[in-house]
PDB file of C-alpha atoms in Angstrom:
ATOM      1  CA  LYS Q   1      16.326  11.573 -74.022  1.00  0.00           C
ATOM      2  CA  CYS Q   2      13.435  14.203 -73.457  1.00  0.00           C
ATOM      3  CA  THR Q   3      13.543  17.522 -71.665  1.00  0.00           C
ATOM      4  CA  ARG Q   4      10.730  19.632 -70.704  1.00  0.00           C
ATOM      5  CA  SER Q   5      10.422  22.915 -72.648  1.00  0.00           C
ATOM      6  CA  SER Q   6       9.945  26.014 -70.718  1.00  0.00           C
ATOM      7  CA  GLY Q   7       6.848  27.984 -70.338  1.00  0.00           C
ATOM      8  CA  ILE Q   8       5.110  25.947 -72.923  1.00  0.00           C
ATOM      9  CA  ASN Q   9       1.718  26.109 -70.955  1.00  0.00           C
ATOM     10  CA  ALA Q  10       1.428  29.947 -70.961  1.00  0.00           C
ATOM     11  CA  GLU Q  11       2.150  30.066 -74.937  1.00  0.00           C
ATOM     12  CA  TYR Q  12      -0.502  27.274 -75.566  1.00  0.00           C
ATOM     13  CA  GLY Q  13      -3.763  28.254 -74.107  1.00  0.00           C
ATOM     14  CA  GLU Q  14      -5.823  26.626 -77.034  1.00  0.00           C
ATOM     15  CA  MET Q  15      -5.900  22.996 -77.511  1.00  0.00           C
ATOM     16  CA  LEU Q  16      -4.030  21.734 -80.542  1.00  0.00           C
ATOM     17  CA  SER Q  17      -4.628  18.217 -81.657  1.00  0.00           C
ATOM     18  CA  CYS Q  18      -3.315  15.444 -79.932  1.00  0.00           C
ATOM     19  CA  SER Q  19       0.187  14.692 -81.093  1.00  0.00           C
ATOM     20  CA  ARG Q  20       0.801  18.237 -82.066  1.00  0.00           C
ATOM     21  CA  LEU Q  21       0.460  19.577 -78.851  1.00  0.00           C
ATOM     22  CA  LEU Q  22       2.604  17.190 -76.966  1.00  0.00           C
ATOM     23  CA  ALA Q  23       4.719  16.972 -79.606  1.00  0.00           C
ATOM     24  CA  ARG Q  24       5.788  20.621 -78.145  1.00  0.00           C
ATOM     25  CA  GLN Q  25       5.741  19.404 -74.659  1.00  0.00           C
ATOM     26  CA  GLY Q  26       8.622  17.812 -74.790  1.00  0.00           C
ATOM     27  CA  VAL Q  27      11.791  18.352 -77.318  1.00  0.00           C
ATOM     28  CA  CYS Q  28      12.962  14.801 -78.406  1.00  0.00           C
ATOM     29  CA  THR Q  29      16.116  14.097 -80.447  1.00  0.00           C
ATOM     30  CA  GLY Q  30      16.614  10.684 -82.503  1.00  0.00           C
ATOM     31  CA  VAL Q  31      14.464   8.773 -84.866  1.00  0.00           C
ATOM     32  CA  ARG Q  32      14.009   5.915 -82.308  1.00  0.00           C
ATOM     33  CA  ALA Q  33      12.976   8.122 -79.596  1.00  0.00           C
ATOM     34  CA  LEU Q  34      10.125   9.811 -81.860  1.00  0.00           C
ATOM     35  CA  ALA Q  35       8.774   6.464 -83.026  1.00  0.00           C
ATOM     36  CA  LYS Q  36       8.071   5.419 -79.320  1.00  0.00           C
ATOM     37  CA  PRO Q  37       4.687   6.188 -77.757  1.00  0.00           C
ATOM     38  CA  ILE Q  38       4.310   9.381 -75.675  1.00  0.00           C
ATOM     39  CA  GLN Q  39       4.213   8.856 -72.134  1.00  0.00           C
ATOM     40  CA  LEU Q  40       1.349  10.745 -70.043  1.00  0.00           C
ATOM     41  CA  THR Q  41       2.849  12.144 -67.427  1.00  0.00           C
ATOM     42  CA  SER Q  42       3.570  15.897 -65.976  1.00  0.00           C
ATOM     43  CA  TYR Q  43       3.879  16.942 -69.395  1.00  0.00           C
ATOM     44  CA  ILE Q  44      -0.319  17.362 -69.233  1.00  0.00           C
ATOM     45  CA  HIS Q  45      -1.203  20.846 -67.658  1.00  0.00           C
ATOM     46  CA  THR Q  46      -4.263  20.087 -65.471  1.00  0.00           C
ATOM     47  CA  THR Q  47      -5.206  23.665 -65.496  1.00  0.00           C
ATOM     48  CA  HIS Q  48      -5.760  23.449 -69.150  1.00  0.00           C
ATOM     49  CA  VAL Q  49      -6.470  19.532 -69.864  1.00  0.00           C
ATOM     50  CA  GLU Q  50      -9.156  17.817 -67.478  1.00  0.00           C
ATOM     51  CA  ARG Q  51      -8.738  13.993 -67.263  1.00  0.00           C
ATOM     52  CA  ASP Q  52     -12.794  13.495 -67.677  1.00  0.00           C
ATOM     53  CA  GLU Q  53     -13.531  11.620 -70.474  1.00  0.00           C
ATOM     54  CA  THR Q  54     -17.001  13.268 -70.834  1.00  0.00           C
ATOM     55  CA  THR Q  55     -15.146  16.763 -71.523  1.00  0.00           C
ATOM     56  CA  ALA Q  56     -13.442  17.834 -74.667  1.00  0.00           C
ATOM     57  CA  SER Q  57     -10.287  18.196 -72.530  1.00  0.00           C
ATOM     58  CA  GLY Q  58     -10.467  14.607 -70.947  1.00  0.00           C
ATOM     59  CA  ALA Q  59     -11.276  13.016 -74.361  1.00  0.00           C
ATOM     60  CA  LEU Q  60      -8.194  14.653 -76.320  1.00  0.00           C
ATOM     61  CA  VAL Q  61      -6.568  12.899 -72.851  1.00  0.00           C
ATOM     62  CA  GLU Q  62      -7.895   9.698 -73.658  1.00  0.00           C
ATOM     63  CA  ALA Q  63      -7.349   9.702 -77.390  1.00  0.00           C
ATOM     64  CA  ALA Q  64      -3.794  10.617 -77.041  1.00  0.00           C
ATOM     65  CA  LYS Q  65      -2.771   7.403 -75.263  1.00  0.00           C
ATOM     66  CA  GLY Q  66      -0.421   5.443 -77.115  1.00  0.00           C
ATOM     67  CA  MET Q  67      -0.059   8.289 -79.854  1.00  0.00           C
ATOM     68  CA  ARG Q  68       3.649   8.850 -81.440  1.00  0.00           C
ATOM     69  CA  VAL Q  69       5.341  12.159 -82.161  1.00  0.00           C
ATOM     70  CA  ILE Q  70       5.837  10.709 -85.647  1.00  0.00           C
ATOM     71  CA  PRO Q  71       2.046   9.479 -86.367  1.00  0.00           C
ATOM     72  CA  THR Q  72       1.643   6.185 -87.995  1.00  0.00           C
ATOM     73  CA  ARG Q  73      -0.746   5.937 -90.444  1.00  0.00           C
ATOM     74  CA  GLY Q  74      -4.180   4.814 -88.209  1.00  0.00           C
ATOM     75  CA  GLN Q  75      -2.947   7.756 -85.836  1.00  0.00           C
ATOM     76  CA  ALA Q  76      -2.956  10.050 -89.029  1.00  0.00           C
ATOM     77  CA  ALA Q  77      -6.394   9.084 -89.560  1.00  0.00           C
ATOM     78  CA  LYS Q  78      -8.049   9.730 -86.092  1.00  0.00           C
ATOM     79  CA  GLU Q  79      -6.128  13.163 -86.227  1.00  0.00           C
ATOM     80  CA  GLN Q  80      -7.681  13.957 -89.262  1.00  0.00           C
ATOM     81  CA  LEU Q  81     -11.089  12.604 -87.806  1.00  0.00           C
ATOM     82  CA  TYR Q  82     -10.643  14.447 -84.535  1.00  0.00           C
ATOM     83  CA  ALA Q  83     -10.034  17.657 -86.831  1.00  0.00           C
ATOM     84  CA  PHE Q  84     -13.191  17.398 -89.278  1.00  0.00           C
ATOM     85  CA  ILE Q  85     -15.524  16.957 -86.205  1.00  0.00           C
ATOM     86  CA  GLN Q  86     -13.675  20.152 -84.045  1.00  0.00           C
ATOM     87  CA  ASP Q  87     -14.241  21.998 -87.103  1.00  0.00           C
ATOM     88  CA  LEU Q  88     -17.828  21.070 -87.575  1.00  0.00           C
ATOM     89  CA  CYS Q  89     -18.541  21.910 -83.909  1.00  0.00           C
ATOM     90  CA  LYS Q  90     -17.177  25.131 -84.513  1.00  0.00           C
ATOM     91  CA  GLN Q  91     -18.793  25.966 -87.456  1.00  0.00           C
ATOM     92  CA  ASN Q  92     -22.108  24.913 -86.188  1.00  0.00           C
ATOM     93  CA  LEU Q  93     -21.908  25.431 -82.054  1.00  0.00           C
ATOM     94  CA  GLY Q  94     -19.644  28.789 -82.035  1.00  0.00           C
ATOM     95  CA  GLU Q  95     -17.956  28.715 -78.786  1.00  0.00           C
ATOM     96  CA  ASN Q  96     -20.256  25.717 -77.383  1.00  0.00           C
ATOM     97  CA  GLY Q  97     -18.235  23.895 -79.555  1.00  0.00           C
ATOM     98  CA  ALA Q  98     -15.678  22.496 -77.422  1.00  0.00           C
ATOM     99  CA  ARG Q  99     -18.108  21.540 -74.883  1.00  0.00           C
ATOM    100  CA  TYR Q 100     -20.041  19.154 -77.110  1.00  0.00           C
ATOM    101  CA  PHE Q 101     -17.244  17.835 -79.117  1.00  0.00           C
ATOM    102  CA  PRO Q 102     -17.168  14.400 -77.299  1.00  0.00           C
ATOM    103  CA  PHE Q 103     -20.527  13.713 -77.896  1.00  0.00           C
ATOM    104  CA  ALA Q 104     -20.156  14.881 -82.062  1.00  0.00           C
ATOM    105  CA  LEU Q 105     -17.300  12.543 -82.304  1.00  0.00           C
ATOM    106  CA  GLY Q 106     -19.316   9.701 -80.852  1.00  0.00           C
ATOM    107  CA  LEU Q 107     -22.347  10.062 -82.648  1.00  0.00           C
ATOM    108  CA  PHE Q 108     -20.228  10.517 -86.050  1.00  0.00           C
ATOM    109  CA  SER Q 109     -18.567   7.497 -84.873  1.00  0.00           C
ATOM    110  CA  THR Q 110     -20.965   5.251 -84.153  1.00  0.00           C
ATOM    111  CA  ILE Q 111     -23.189   5.830 -86.619  1.00  0.00           C
ATOM    112  CA  GLY Q 112     -20.626   5.464 -89.082  1.00  0.00           C
ATOM    113  CA  PHE Q 113     -19.211   2.279 -87.931  1.00  0.00           C
ATOM    114  CA  CYS Q 114     -22.892   1.036 -88.141  1.00  0.00           C
ATOM    115  CA  ASN Q 115     -23.507   2.505 -91.798  1.00  0.00           C
ATOM    116  CA  VAL Q 116     -20.527   0.715 -92.979  1.00  0.00           C
ATOM    117  CA  THR Q 117     -20.900  -2.496 -90.788  1.00  0.00           C
ATOM    118  CA  ASN Q 118     -24.342  -2.936 -92.818  1.00  0.00           C
ATOM    119  CA  LEU Q 119     -23.089  -3.360 -95.951  1.00  0.00           C
ATOM    120  CA  LEU Q 120     -21.200  -6.739 -94.725  1.00  0.00           C
ATOM    121  CA  PRO Q 121     -23.089 -10.140 -95.930  1.00  0.00           C
ATOM    122  CA  TYR Q 122     -25.926 -11.136 -92.545  1.00  0.00           C
ATOM    123  CA  VAL Q 123     -24.770  -8.394 -90.846  1.00  0.00           C
ATOM    124  CA  GLU Q 124     -28.248  -5.892 -89.760  1.00  0.00           C
ATOM    125  CA  MET Q 125     -27.138  -2.996 -87.846  1.00  0.00           C
ATOM    126  CA  PRO Q 126     -29.566  -0.702 -85.663  1.00  0.00           C
ATOM    127  CA  THR Q 127     -29.500   2.201 -88.658  1.00  0.00           C
ATOM    128  CA  GLN Q 128     -30.447  -0.220 -91.506  1.00  0.00           C
ATOM    129  CA  ILE Q 129     -34.144  -0.198 -89.051  1.00  0.00           C
ATOM    130  CA  ILE Q 130     -35.936   2.696 -89.618  1.00  0.00           C
ATOM    131  CA  GLY Q 131     -38.109   2.193 -86.177  1.00  0.00           C
ATOM    132  CA  CYS Q 132     -34.553   2.469 -84.257  1.00  0.00           C
ATOM    133  CA  THR Q 133     -33.306   5.299 -85.762  1.00  0.00           C
ATOM    134  CA  VAL Q 134     -36.598   7.011 -85.382  1.00  0.00           C
ATOM    135  CA  ALA Q 135     -36.272   6.248 -81.963  1.00  0.00           C
ATOM    136  CA  MET Q 136     -32.865   7.689 -81.680  1.00  0.00           C
ATOM    137  CA  SER Q 137     -33.680  10.857 -83.705  1.00  0.00           C
ATOM    138  CA  THR Q 138     -36.877  11.143 -81.260  1.00  0.00           C
ATOM    139  CA  THR Q 139     -34.836  10.917 -78.206  1.00  0.00           C
ATOM    140  CA  LEU Q 140     -32.072  13.477 -79.124  1.00  0.00           C
ATOM    141  CA  ILE Q 141     -35.012  16.029 -80.192  1.00  0.00           C
ATOM    142  CA  ALA Q 142     -36.452  15.046 -76.752  1.00  0.00           C
ATOM    143  CA  GLY Q 143     -33.659  15.813 -74.879  1.00  0.00           C
ATOM    144  CA  LEU Q 144     -32.863  18.906 -76.970  1.00  0.00           C
ATOM    145  CA  THR Q 145     -36.410  20.393 -76.094  1.00  0.00           C
ATOM    146  CA  ILE Q 146     -35.742  19.539 -72.486  1.00  0.00           C
ATOM    147  CA  LYS Q 147     -32.591  21.455 -72.342  1.00  0.00           C
ATOM    148  CA  CYS Q 148     -33.965  24.226 -74.494  1.00  0.00           C
ATOM    149  CA  ILE Q 149     -37.103  24.596 -72.251  1.00  0.00           C
ATOM    150  CA  ALA Q 150     -34.828  24.245 -68.969  1.00  0.00           C
ATOM    151  CA  LYS Q 151     -32.678  27.275 -70.473  1.00  0.00           C
ATOM    152  CA  HIS Q 152     -35.095  29.719 -71.644  1.00  0.00           C
ATOM    153  CA  LYS Q 153     -38.291  29.244 -70.041  1.00  0.00           C
ATOM    154  CA  LEU Q 154     -41.256  30.898 -71.496  1.00  0.00           C
ATOM    155  CA  ASP Q 155     -39.203  32.334 -74.146  1.00  0.00           C
ATOM    156  CA  PHE Q 156     -39.080  29.005 -75.802  1.00  0.00           C
ATOM    157  CA  ALA Q 157     -42.479  29.354 -77.013  1.00  0.00           C
ATOM    158  CA  SER Q 158     -40.790  32.124 -79.756  1.00  0.00           C
ATOM    159  CA  PHE Q 159     -39.865  28.858 -81.945  1.00  0.00           C
ATOM    160  CA  PHE Q 160     -43.300  28.458 -82.965  1.00  0.00           C
ATOM    161  CA  PHE Q 161     -43.769  32.369 -83.874  1.00  0.00           C
ATOM    162  CA  PRO Q 162     -41.174  34.089 -86.096  1.00  0.00           C
ATOM    163  CA  SER Q 163     -39.987  37.450 -84.701  1.00  0.00           C
ATOM    164  CA  GLY Q 164     -40.870  40.073 -86.777  1.00  0.00           C
ATOM    165  CA  ALA Q 165     -44.221  38.212 -88.035  1.00  0.00           C
ATOM    166  CA  PRO Q 166     -47.950  40.061 -87.961  1.00  0.00           C
ATOM    167  CA  VAL Q 167     -49.903  38.805 -85.184  1.00  0.00           C
ATOM    168  CA  GLY Q 168     -52.177  38.647 -87.520  1.00  0.00           C
ATOM    169  CA  LEU Q 169     -50.998  35.653 -89.281  1.00  0.00           C
ATOM    170  CA  ALA Q 170     -50.396  33.493 -85.652  1.00  0.00           C
ATOM    171  CA  PRO Q 171     -53.179  31.404 -86.390  1.00  0.00           C
ATOM    172  CA  LEU Q 172     -51.434  30.257 -89.677  1.00  0.00           C
ATOM    173  CA  LEU Q 173     -47.656  30.621 -88.633  1.00  0.00           C
ATOM    174  CA  VAL Q 174     -47.850  28.543 -85.558  1.00  0.00           C
ATOM    175  CA  PRO Q 175     -49.276  25.721 -86.421  1.00  0.00           C
ATOM    176  CA  VAL Q 176     -46.982  25.400 -89.277  1.00  0.00           C
ATOM    177  CA  GLU Q 177     -44.155  26.218 -86.987  1.00  0.00           C
ATOM    178  CA  THR Q 178     -45.327  23.772 -84.572  1.00  0.00           C
ATOM    179  CA  ILE Q 179     -45.318  20.719 -86.807  1.00  0.00           C
ATOM    180  CA  SER Q 180     -41.912  21.706 -88.518  1.00  0.00           C
ATOM    181  CA  PHE Q 181     -40.217  21.668 -85.129  1.00  0.00           C
ATOM    182  CA  PHE Q 182     -41.778  18.593 -84.149  1.00  0.00           C
ATOM    183  CA  SER Q 183     -41.283  16.989 -87.271  1.00  0.00           C
ATOM    184  CA  ARG Q 184     -37.229  16.999 -87.063  1.00  0.00           C
ATOM    185  CA  ALA Q 185     -37.670  13.645 -84.860  1.00  0.00           C
ATOM    186  CA  ILE Q 186     -39.115  11.831 -87.624  1.00  0.00           C
ATOM    187  CA  SER Q 187     -37.443  13.404 -90.242  1.00  0.00           C
ATOM    188  CA  LEU Q 188     -33.810  12.930 -89.048  1.00  0.00           C
ATOM    189  CA  GLY Q 189     -34.049   9.306 -88.362  1.00  0.00           C
ATOM    190  CA  VAL Q 190     -36.047   8.617 -91.432  1.00  0.00           C
ATOM    191  CA  ARG Q 191     -33.354  10.550 -93.960  1.00  0.00           C
ATOM    192  CA  LEU Q 192     -30.476   7.994 -92.325  1.00  0.00           C
ATOM    193  CA  GLY Q 193     -32.925   4.858 -92.255  1.00  0.00           C
ATOM    194  CA  ALA Q 194     -34.481   5.296 -95.852  1.00  0.00           C
ATOM    195  CA  ASN Q 195     -31.096   6.127 -97.787  1.00  0.00           C
ATOM    196  CA  LEU Q 196     -29.399   3.121 -96.221  1.00  0.00           C
ATOM    197  CA  THR Q 197     -32.524   0.520 -96.885  1.00  0.00           C
ATOM    198  CA  ALA Q 198     -32.638   2.089-100.444  1.00  0.00           C
ATOM    199  CA  GLY Q 199     -28.991   1.356-100.899  1.00  0.00           C
ATOM    200  CA  HIS Q 200     -29.509  -2.284 -99.733  1.00  0.00           C
ATOM    201  CA  MET Q 201     -32.577  -3.111-101.959  1.00  0.00           C
ATOM    202  CA  ILE Q 202     -30.902  -2.103-104.940  1.00  0.00           C
ATOM    203  CA  LEU Q 203     -27.783  -4.380-104.393  1.00  0.00           C
ATOM    204  CA  HIS Q 204     -30.381  -6.990-103.744  1.00  0.00           C
ATOM    205  CA  ILE Q 205     -32.499  -6.338-106.737  1.00  0.00           C
ATOM    206  CA  ILE Q 206     -29.121  -6.198-109.149  1.00  0.00           C
ATOM    207  CA  SER Q 207     -27.620  -9.677-107.549  1.00  0.00           C
ATOM    208  CA  ASP Q 208     -30.901 -11.500-107.317  1.00  0.00           C
ATOM    209  CA  PHE Q 209     -31.438 -10.235-110.965  1.00  0.00           C
ATOM    210  CA  GLY Q 210     -27.356 -11.466-112.008  1.00  0.00           C
ATOM    211  CA  ALA Q 211     -27.972 -14.650-110.141  1.00  0.00           C
ATOM    212  CA  GLN Q 212     -31.358 -15.722-111.883  1.00  0.00           C
ATOM    213  CA  MET Q 213     -29.883 -14.590-115.167  1.00  0.00           C
ATOM    214  CA  LEU Q 214     -26.836 -17.306-114.592  1.00  0.00           C
ATOM    215  CA  ALA Q 215     -28.998 -19.832-113.666  1.00  0.00           C
ATOM    216  CA  SER Q 216     -30.830 -19.470-117.242  1.00  0.00           C
ATOM    217  CA  GLY Q 217     -28.005 -21.204-118.401  1.00  0.00           C
ATOM    218  CA  SER Q 218     -27.973 -19.344-122.008  1.00  0.00           C
ATOM    219  CA  VAL Q 219     -25.308 -17.474-123.683  1.00  0.00           C
ATOM    220  CA  ALA Q 220     -27.244 -13.892-123.282  1.00  0.00           C
ATOM    221  CA  GLY Q 221     -28.055 -14.614-119.670  1.00  0.00           C
ATOM    222  CA  GLY Q 222     -24.495 -15.345-118.739  1.00  0.00           C
ATOM    223  CA  ILE Q 223     -23.279 -12.126-120.180  1.00  0.00           C
ATOM    224  CA  GLY Q 224     -26.032 -10.527-118.258  1.00  0.00           C
ATOM    225  CA  GLY Q 225     -24.968 -12.438-115.016  1.00  0.00           C
ATOM    226  CA  VAL Q 226     -21.609 -11.159-115.345  1.00  0.00           C
ATOM    227  CA  LEU Q 227     -22.270  -7.611-116.023  1.00  0.00           C
ATOM    228  CA  CYS Q 228     -24.441  -7.637-113.383  1.00  0.00           C
ATOM    229  CA  THR Q 229     -21.788  -9.048-110.955  1.00  0.00           C
ATOM    230  CA  ALA Q 230     -19.525  -6.265-112.396  1.00  0.00           C
ATOM    231  CA  ALA Q 231     -22.020  -3.391-111.706  1.00  0.00           C
ATOM    232  CA  LEU Q 232     -22.213  -4.651-107.959  1.00  0.00           C
ATOM    233  CA  PHE Q 233     -18.686  -3.248-106.969  1.00  0.00           C
ATOM    234  CA  PRO Q 234     -18.939   0.201-107.758  1.00  0.00           C
ATOM    235  CA  ILE Q 235     -22.182   0.209-106.026  1.00  0.00           C
ATOM    236  CA  CYS Q 236     -20.936  -1.064-103.269  1.00  0.00           C
ATOM    237  CA  ILE Q 237     -18.019   1.836-103.259  1.00  0.00           C
ATOM    238  CA  LEU Q 238     -21.256   4.067-103.783  1.00  0.00           C
ATOM    239  CA  GLU Q 239     -23.125   2.612-100.651  1.00  0.00           C
ATOM    240  CA  MET Q 240     -20.157   2.963 -98.564  1.00  0.00           C
ATOM    241  CA  ALA Q 241     -19.532   6.545 -99.021  1.00  0.00           C
ATOM    242  CA  VAL Q 242     -23.210   7.071 -98.614  1.00  0.00           C
ATOM    243  CA  ALA Q 243     -22.961   5.603 -95.357  1.00  0.00           C
ATOM    244  CA  VAL Q 244     -20.204   7.738 -94.220  1.00  0.00           C
ATOM    245  CA  VAL Q 245     -22.202  11.072 -95.590  1.00  0.00           C
ATOM    246  CA  GLN Q 246     -25.170  10.079 -94.163  1.00  0.00           C
ATOM    247  CA  ALA Q 247     -23.388   9.844 -90.455  1.00  0.00           C
ATOM    248  CA  TYR Q 248     -22.011  13.344 -91.288  1.00  0.00           C
ATOM    249  CA  VAL Q 249     -25.386  14.514 -92.597  1.00  0.00           C
ATOM    250  CA  PHE Q 250     -27.058  13.146 -88.666  1.00  0.00           C
ATOM    251  CA  CYS Q 251     -24.239  14.745 -86.958  1.00  0.00           C
ATOM    252  CA  MET Q 252     -24.288  18.170 -88.710  1.00  0.00           C
ATOM    253  CA  LEU Q 253     -28.067  18.415 -88.192  1.00  0.00           C
ATOM    254  CA  THR Q 254     -27.710  17.534 -84.750  1.00  0.00           C
ATOM    255  CA  THR Q 255     -25.242  19.710 -83.792  1.00  0.00           C
ATOM    256  CA  MET Q 256     -27.263  22.651 -85.687  1.00  0.00           C
ATOM    257  CA  TYR Q 257     -30.232  21.911 -83.640  1.00  0.00           C
ATOM    258  CA  LEU Q 258     -28.155  21.926 -80.520  1.00  0.00           C
ATOM    259  CA  ASN Q 259     -27.181  25.504 -81.442  1.00  0.00           C
ATOM    260  CA  ASP Q 260     -30.921  26.524 -82.325  1.00  0.00           C
ATOM    261  CA  ALA Q 261     -31.558  25.018 -78.654  1.00  0.00           C
ATOM    262  CA  HIS Q 262     -28.549  27.363 -77.592  1.00  0.00           C
ATOM    263  CA  HIS Q 263     -29.599  30.524 -79.378  1.00  0.00           C
ATOM    264  CA  LEU Q 264     -33.296  30.025 -80.079  1.00  0.00           C
ATOM    265  CA  HIS Q 265     -32.949  30.516 -83.905  1.00  0.00           C
TER     266      HIS Q 265
END
């Protein structure tokens, strides 16, 4: 049986990780009780946690459905991912981090899933196509630019002329800063697509070369083909790491650009 702890909402004003917050809402006894899924009833205080999935607290409630006080491996992995993205938002966005947490989590999860899925045979996801990644990054930068203009109005022009710079350097600095600002839309997408395409090309070249050596029928060709086939395994592991790292880099740069839009850095 579970009994509700008194004064728990006053003690915890900030959101904790999913299962840790809910574990402190009720005192459970018995191994079987701890292993059962948590029922989301009145234990969630509506003052601190909203049920709108587009908010950080709403995403917390949605992610906590079916979670257990004693986490399973899948739940522990989700909690680690949640904490990782939460720390990324706090570092790059500061006090606005919780506001953009659902967006950053969805962005990282979607790109990471597409990048890893790209490694499967006969599968081509949008993140492997440079045109798709550039279109995605252009949409993001355009949205951030519109948001920045709506918030700061004419102060948005400070992006193109650094504060404290001599006025005489304006004809040189303004074009350079303008190109630097709008090139984000291209560099953000090309970086993602090019890294994945390069890895796939390496896999294709090595596998094709190994197949040709095996088809030669000679002893040296057979040995070379076996070595090429064996080399594919560590390269695939490396490509999986690159896929996750590129998703992280894309998400990190996006949150940094969000911070720039808020503070005009």
